[in-house]
GROMACS .gro file of C-alpha atoms in nm:
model
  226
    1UNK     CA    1   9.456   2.779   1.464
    2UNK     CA    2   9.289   2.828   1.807
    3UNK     CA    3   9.057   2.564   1.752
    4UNK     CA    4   9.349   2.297   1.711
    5UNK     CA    5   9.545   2.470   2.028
    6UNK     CA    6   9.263   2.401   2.194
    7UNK     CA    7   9.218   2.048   2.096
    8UNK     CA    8   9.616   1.954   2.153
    9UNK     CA    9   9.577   1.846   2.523
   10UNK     CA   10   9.257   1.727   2.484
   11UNK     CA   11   9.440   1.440   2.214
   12UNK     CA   12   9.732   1.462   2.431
   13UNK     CA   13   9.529   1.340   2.750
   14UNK     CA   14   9.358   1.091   2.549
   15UNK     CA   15   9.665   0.983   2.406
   16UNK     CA   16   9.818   0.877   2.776
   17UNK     CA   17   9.484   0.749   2.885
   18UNK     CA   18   9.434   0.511   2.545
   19UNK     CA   19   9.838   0.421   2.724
   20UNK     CA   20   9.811   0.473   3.092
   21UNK     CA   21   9.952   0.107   3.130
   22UNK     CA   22  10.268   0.117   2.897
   23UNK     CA   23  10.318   0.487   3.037
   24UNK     CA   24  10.266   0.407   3.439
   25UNK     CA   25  10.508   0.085   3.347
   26UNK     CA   26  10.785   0.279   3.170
   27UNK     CA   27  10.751   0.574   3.461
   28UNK     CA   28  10.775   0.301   3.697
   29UNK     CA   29  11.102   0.207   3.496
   30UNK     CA   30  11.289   0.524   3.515
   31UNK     CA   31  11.207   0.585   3.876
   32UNK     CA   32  11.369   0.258   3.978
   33UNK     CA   33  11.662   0.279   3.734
   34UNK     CA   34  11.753   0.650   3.899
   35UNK     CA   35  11.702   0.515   4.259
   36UNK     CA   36  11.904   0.209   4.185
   37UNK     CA   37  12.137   0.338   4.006
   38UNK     CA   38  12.266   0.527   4.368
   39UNK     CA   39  12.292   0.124   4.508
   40UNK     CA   40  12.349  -0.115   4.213
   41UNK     CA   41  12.623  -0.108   3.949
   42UNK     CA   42  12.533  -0.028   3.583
   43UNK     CA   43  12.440  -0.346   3.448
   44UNK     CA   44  12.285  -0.412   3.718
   45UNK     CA   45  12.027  -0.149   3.789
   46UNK     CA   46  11.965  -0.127   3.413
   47UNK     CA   47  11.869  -0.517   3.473
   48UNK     CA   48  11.650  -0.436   3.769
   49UNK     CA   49  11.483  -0.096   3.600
   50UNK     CA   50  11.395  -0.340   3.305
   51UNK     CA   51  11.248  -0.606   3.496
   52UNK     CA   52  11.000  -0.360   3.694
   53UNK     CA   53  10.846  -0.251   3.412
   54UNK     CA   54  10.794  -0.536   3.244
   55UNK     CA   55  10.675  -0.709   3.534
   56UNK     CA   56  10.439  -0.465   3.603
   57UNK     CA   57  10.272  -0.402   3.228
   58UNK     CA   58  10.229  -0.773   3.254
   59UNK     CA   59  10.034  -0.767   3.569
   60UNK     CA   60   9.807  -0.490   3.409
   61UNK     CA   61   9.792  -0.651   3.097
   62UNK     CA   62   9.687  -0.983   3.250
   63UNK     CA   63   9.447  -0.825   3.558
   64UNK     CA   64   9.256  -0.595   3.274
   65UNK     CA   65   9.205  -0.870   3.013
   66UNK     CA   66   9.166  -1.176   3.149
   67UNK     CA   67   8.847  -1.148   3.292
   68UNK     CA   68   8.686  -1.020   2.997
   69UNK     CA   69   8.422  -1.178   2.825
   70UNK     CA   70   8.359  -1.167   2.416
   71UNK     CA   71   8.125  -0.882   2.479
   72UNK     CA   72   8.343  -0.712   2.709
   73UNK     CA   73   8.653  -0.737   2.471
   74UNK     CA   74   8.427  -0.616   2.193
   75UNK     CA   75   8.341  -0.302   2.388
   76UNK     CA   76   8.681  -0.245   2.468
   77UNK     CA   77   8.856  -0.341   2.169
   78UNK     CA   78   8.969   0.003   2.067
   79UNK     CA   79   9.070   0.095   2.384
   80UNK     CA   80   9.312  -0.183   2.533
   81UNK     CA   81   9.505  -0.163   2.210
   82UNK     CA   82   9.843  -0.031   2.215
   83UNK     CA   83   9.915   0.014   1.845
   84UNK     CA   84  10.190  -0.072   1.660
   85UNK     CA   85  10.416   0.196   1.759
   86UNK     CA   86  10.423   0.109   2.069
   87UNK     CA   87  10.478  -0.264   1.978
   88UNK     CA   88  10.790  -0.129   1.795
   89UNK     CA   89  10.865   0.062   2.144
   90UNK     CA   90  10.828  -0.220   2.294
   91UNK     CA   91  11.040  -0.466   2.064
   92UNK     CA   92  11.321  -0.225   2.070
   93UNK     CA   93  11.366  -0.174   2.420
   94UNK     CA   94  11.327  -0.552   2.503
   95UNK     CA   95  11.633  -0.635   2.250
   96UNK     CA   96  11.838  -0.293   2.357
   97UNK     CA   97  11.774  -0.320   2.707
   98UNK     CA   98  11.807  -0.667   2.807
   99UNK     CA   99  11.994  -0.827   2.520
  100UNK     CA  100  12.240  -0.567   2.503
  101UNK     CA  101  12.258  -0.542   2.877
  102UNK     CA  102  12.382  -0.896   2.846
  103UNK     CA  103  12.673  -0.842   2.624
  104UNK     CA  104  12.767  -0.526   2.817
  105UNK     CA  105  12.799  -0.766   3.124
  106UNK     CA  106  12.990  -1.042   2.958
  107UNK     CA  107  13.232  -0.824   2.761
  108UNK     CA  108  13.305  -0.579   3.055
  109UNK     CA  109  13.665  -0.749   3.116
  110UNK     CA  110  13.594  -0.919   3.449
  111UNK     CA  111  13.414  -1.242   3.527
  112UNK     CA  112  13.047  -1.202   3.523
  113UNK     CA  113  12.860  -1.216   3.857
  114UNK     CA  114  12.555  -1.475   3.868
  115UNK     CA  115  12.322  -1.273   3.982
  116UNK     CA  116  12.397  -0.968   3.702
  117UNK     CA  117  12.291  -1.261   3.428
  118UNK     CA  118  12.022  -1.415   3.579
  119UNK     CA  119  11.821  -1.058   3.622
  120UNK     CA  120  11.930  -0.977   3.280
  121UNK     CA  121  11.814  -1.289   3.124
  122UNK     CA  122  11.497  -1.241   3.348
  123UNK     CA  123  11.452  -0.870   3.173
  124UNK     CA  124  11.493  -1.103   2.806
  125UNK     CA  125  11.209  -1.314   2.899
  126UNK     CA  126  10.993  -1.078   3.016
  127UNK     CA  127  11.007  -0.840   2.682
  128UNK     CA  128  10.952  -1.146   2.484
  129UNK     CA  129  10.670  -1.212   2.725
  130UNK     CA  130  10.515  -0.882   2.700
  131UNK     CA  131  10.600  -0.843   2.324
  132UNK     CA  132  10.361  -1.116   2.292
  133UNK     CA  133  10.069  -1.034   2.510
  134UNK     CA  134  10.075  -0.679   2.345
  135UNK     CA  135  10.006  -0.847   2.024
  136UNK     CA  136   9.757  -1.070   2.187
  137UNK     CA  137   9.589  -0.727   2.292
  138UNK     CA  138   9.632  -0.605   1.916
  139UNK     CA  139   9.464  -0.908   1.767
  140UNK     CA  140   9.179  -0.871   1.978
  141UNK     CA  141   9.123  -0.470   1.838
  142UNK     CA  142   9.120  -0.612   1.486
  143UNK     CA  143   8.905  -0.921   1.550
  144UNK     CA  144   8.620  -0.704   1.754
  145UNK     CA  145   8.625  -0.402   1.590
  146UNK     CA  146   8.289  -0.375   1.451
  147UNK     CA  147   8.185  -0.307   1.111
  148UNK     CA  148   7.882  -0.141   0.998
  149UNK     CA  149   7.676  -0.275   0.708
  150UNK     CA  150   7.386  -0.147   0.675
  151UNK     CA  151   7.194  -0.125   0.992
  152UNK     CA  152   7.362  -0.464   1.123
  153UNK     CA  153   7.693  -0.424   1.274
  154UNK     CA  154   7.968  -0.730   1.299
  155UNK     CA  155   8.280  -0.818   1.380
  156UNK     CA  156   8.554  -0.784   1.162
  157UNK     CA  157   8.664  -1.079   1.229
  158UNK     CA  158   8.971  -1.259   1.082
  159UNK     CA  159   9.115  -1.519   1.267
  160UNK     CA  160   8.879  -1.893   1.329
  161UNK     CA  161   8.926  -2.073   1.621
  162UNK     CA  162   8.825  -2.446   1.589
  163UNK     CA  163   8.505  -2.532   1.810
  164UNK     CA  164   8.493  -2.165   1.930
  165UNK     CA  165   8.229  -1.848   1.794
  166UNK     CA  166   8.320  -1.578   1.982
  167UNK     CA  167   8.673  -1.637   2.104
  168UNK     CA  168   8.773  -1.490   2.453
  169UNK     CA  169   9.142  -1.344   2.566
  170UNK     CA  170   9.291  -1.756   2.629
  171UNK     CA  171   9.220  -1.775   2.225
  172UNK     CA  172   9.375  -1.476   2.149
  173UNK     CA  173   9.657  -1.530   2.397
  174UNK     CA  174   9.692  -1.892   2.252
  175UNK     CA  175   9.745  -1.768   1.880
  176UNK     CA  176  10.004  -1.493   1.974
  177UNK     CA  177  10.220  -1.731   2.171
  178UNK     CA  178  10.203  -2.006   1.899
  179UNK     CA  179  10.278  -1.789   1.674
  180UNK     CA  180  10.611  -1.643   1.920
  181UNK     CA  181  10.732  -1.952   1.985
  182UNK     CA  182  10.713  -2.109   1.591
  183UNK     CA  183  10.671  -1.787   1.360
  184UNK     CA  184  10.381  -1.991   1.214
  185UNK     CA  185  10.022  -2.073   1.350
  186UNK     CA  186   9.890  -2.399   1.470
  187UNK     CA  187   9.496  -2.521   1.423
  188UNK     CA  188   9.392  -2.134   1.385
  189UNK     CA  189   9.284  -2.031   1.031
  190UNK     CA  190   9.389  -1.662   0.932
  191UNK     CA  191   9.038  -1.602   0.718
  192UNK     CA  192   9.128  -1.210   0.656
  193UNK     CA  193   9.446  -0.988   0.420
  194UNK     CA  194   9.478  -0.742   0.696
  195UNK     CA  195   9.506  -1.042   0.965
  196UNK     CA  196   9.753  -1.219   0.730
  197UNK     CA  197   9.997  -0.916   0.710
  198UNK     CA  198   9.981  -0.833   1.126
  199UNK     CA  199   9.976  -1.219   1.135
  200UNK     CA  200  10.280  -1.213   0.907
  201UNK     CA  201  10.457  -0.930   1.065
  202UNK     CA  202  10.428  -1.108   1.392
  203UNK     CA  203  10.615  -1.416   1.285
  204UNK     CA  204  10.915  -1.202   1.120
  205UNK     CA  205  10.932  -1.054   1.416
  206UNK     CA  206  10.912  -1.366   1.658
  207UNK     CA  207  11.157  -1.519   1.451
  208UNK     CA  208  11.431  -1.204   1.437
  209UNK     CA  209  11.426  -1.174   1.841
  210UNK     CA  210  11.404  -1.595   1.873
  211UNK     CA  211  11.722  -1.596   1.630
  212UNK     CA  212  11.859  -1.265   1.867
  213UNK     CA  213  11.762  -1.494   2.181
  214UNK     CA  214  11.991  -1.787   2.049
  215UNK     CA  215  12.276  -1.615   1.961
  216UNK     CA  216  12.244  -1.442   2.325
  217UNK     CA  217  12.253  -1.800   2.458
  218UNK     CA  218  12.575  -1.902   2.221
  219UNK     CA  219  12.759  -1.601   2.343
  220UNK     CA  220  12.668  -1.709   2.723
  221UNK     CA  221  12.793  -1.993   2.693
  222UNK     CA  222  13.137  -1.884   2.561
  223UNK     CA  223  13.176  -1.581   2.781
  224UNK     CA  224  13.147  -1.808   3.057
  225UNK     CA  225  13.368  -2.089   2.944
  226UNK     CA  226  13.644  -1.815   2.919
   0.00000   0.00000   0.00000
């Protein structure tokens, strides 16, 4: 029992440091949704809080990875992975937070100002942004993750881009957003069961918040013809 007292911060720091990016975003989030919420209207500072901290797990997301060769990405594989809980985190907030932010605004009983839609749209776009770069981030654990046979280790592997042996973070980011924008792939072969079910997963997914994104749009337009 001591022994696992003990070792409860130790996963608990290792925990926030494996998520220092989603947590510094989402702590980012709340700080500017309290201090706005003393200038800016509900919908509004909601809007702005949501925008912040997507904006800003982007620009971590993008600044950490990009650079990265196959080697580096292989090294780091484990590490830059978020997991799918916090996908699901992730998912939920971008369709409760900005889509229903939305509806809040257009069904509040007064015309809806410009500038209240446009933020809140921006907040839609940027959770469908990050939603995919995330899973960008989780394809890359799976595909590097190395696996020992033997006294020769390889790459799991799982996914086969065309013309390409060890793909790089563009690849990976490529596949993701194909995959976000048509719930389907494109020239990339899935070669692998567990990269068909996250593969598969993914496009359910893409195509519940694309359908979510659509009906958003309908119910734009009508609130505003009103």
């Amino acid at each position: 029992m001591a022994m696992w007292r003990m070792a409860m911060p130790n996963r608990v720091i290792a925990h926030i440091r494996h998520h220092v990016r989603f947590y510094v975003s989402l702590l980012v989030g709340i700080a500017i949704w309290r201090f706005a919420g003393d200038t800016f209207p509900r919908p509004l500072h909601i809007s702005i809080a949501a925008d912040g901290a997507y904006s800003l797990y982007l620009l971590l997301m993008f600044t950490n990875m990009i650079p990265l060769m196959p080697e580096h990405l292989r090294r780091r594989a484990n590490y830059e992975d978020e997991g799918i809980g916090i996908i699901t985190v992730i998912t939920v907030a971008a369709i409760v937070l900005s889509v229903g932010n939305i509806f809040v605004i257009l069904n509040a009983g007064t015309p809806p100002a410009g500038l209240h839609i446009i933020l809140a749209l921006i907040g839609v776009l940027l959770g469908w942004l990050t939603l995919h770069v995330v899973m960008a981030a989780h394809y890359i654990h799976v595909f590097y993750t190395e696996v020992r046979g033997g006294e020769t280790r390889r790459d799991t592997g799982g996914l086969d881009f065309p013309g390409t042996k060890e793909p790089t973070y563009w690849e990976f980011i490529y596949h993701s957003f194909v995959i976000g924008m048509t719930a389907q792939t494109s020239d990339t072969q899935v070669t692998s069961t567990r990269m068909r079910r996250i593969t598969l997963g993914h496009s359910m997914l893409s195509f519940f918040y694309n359908t979510v994104l659509i009906a958003l749009a309908v119910n734009i337009v009508v609130g505003l013809s009103k």
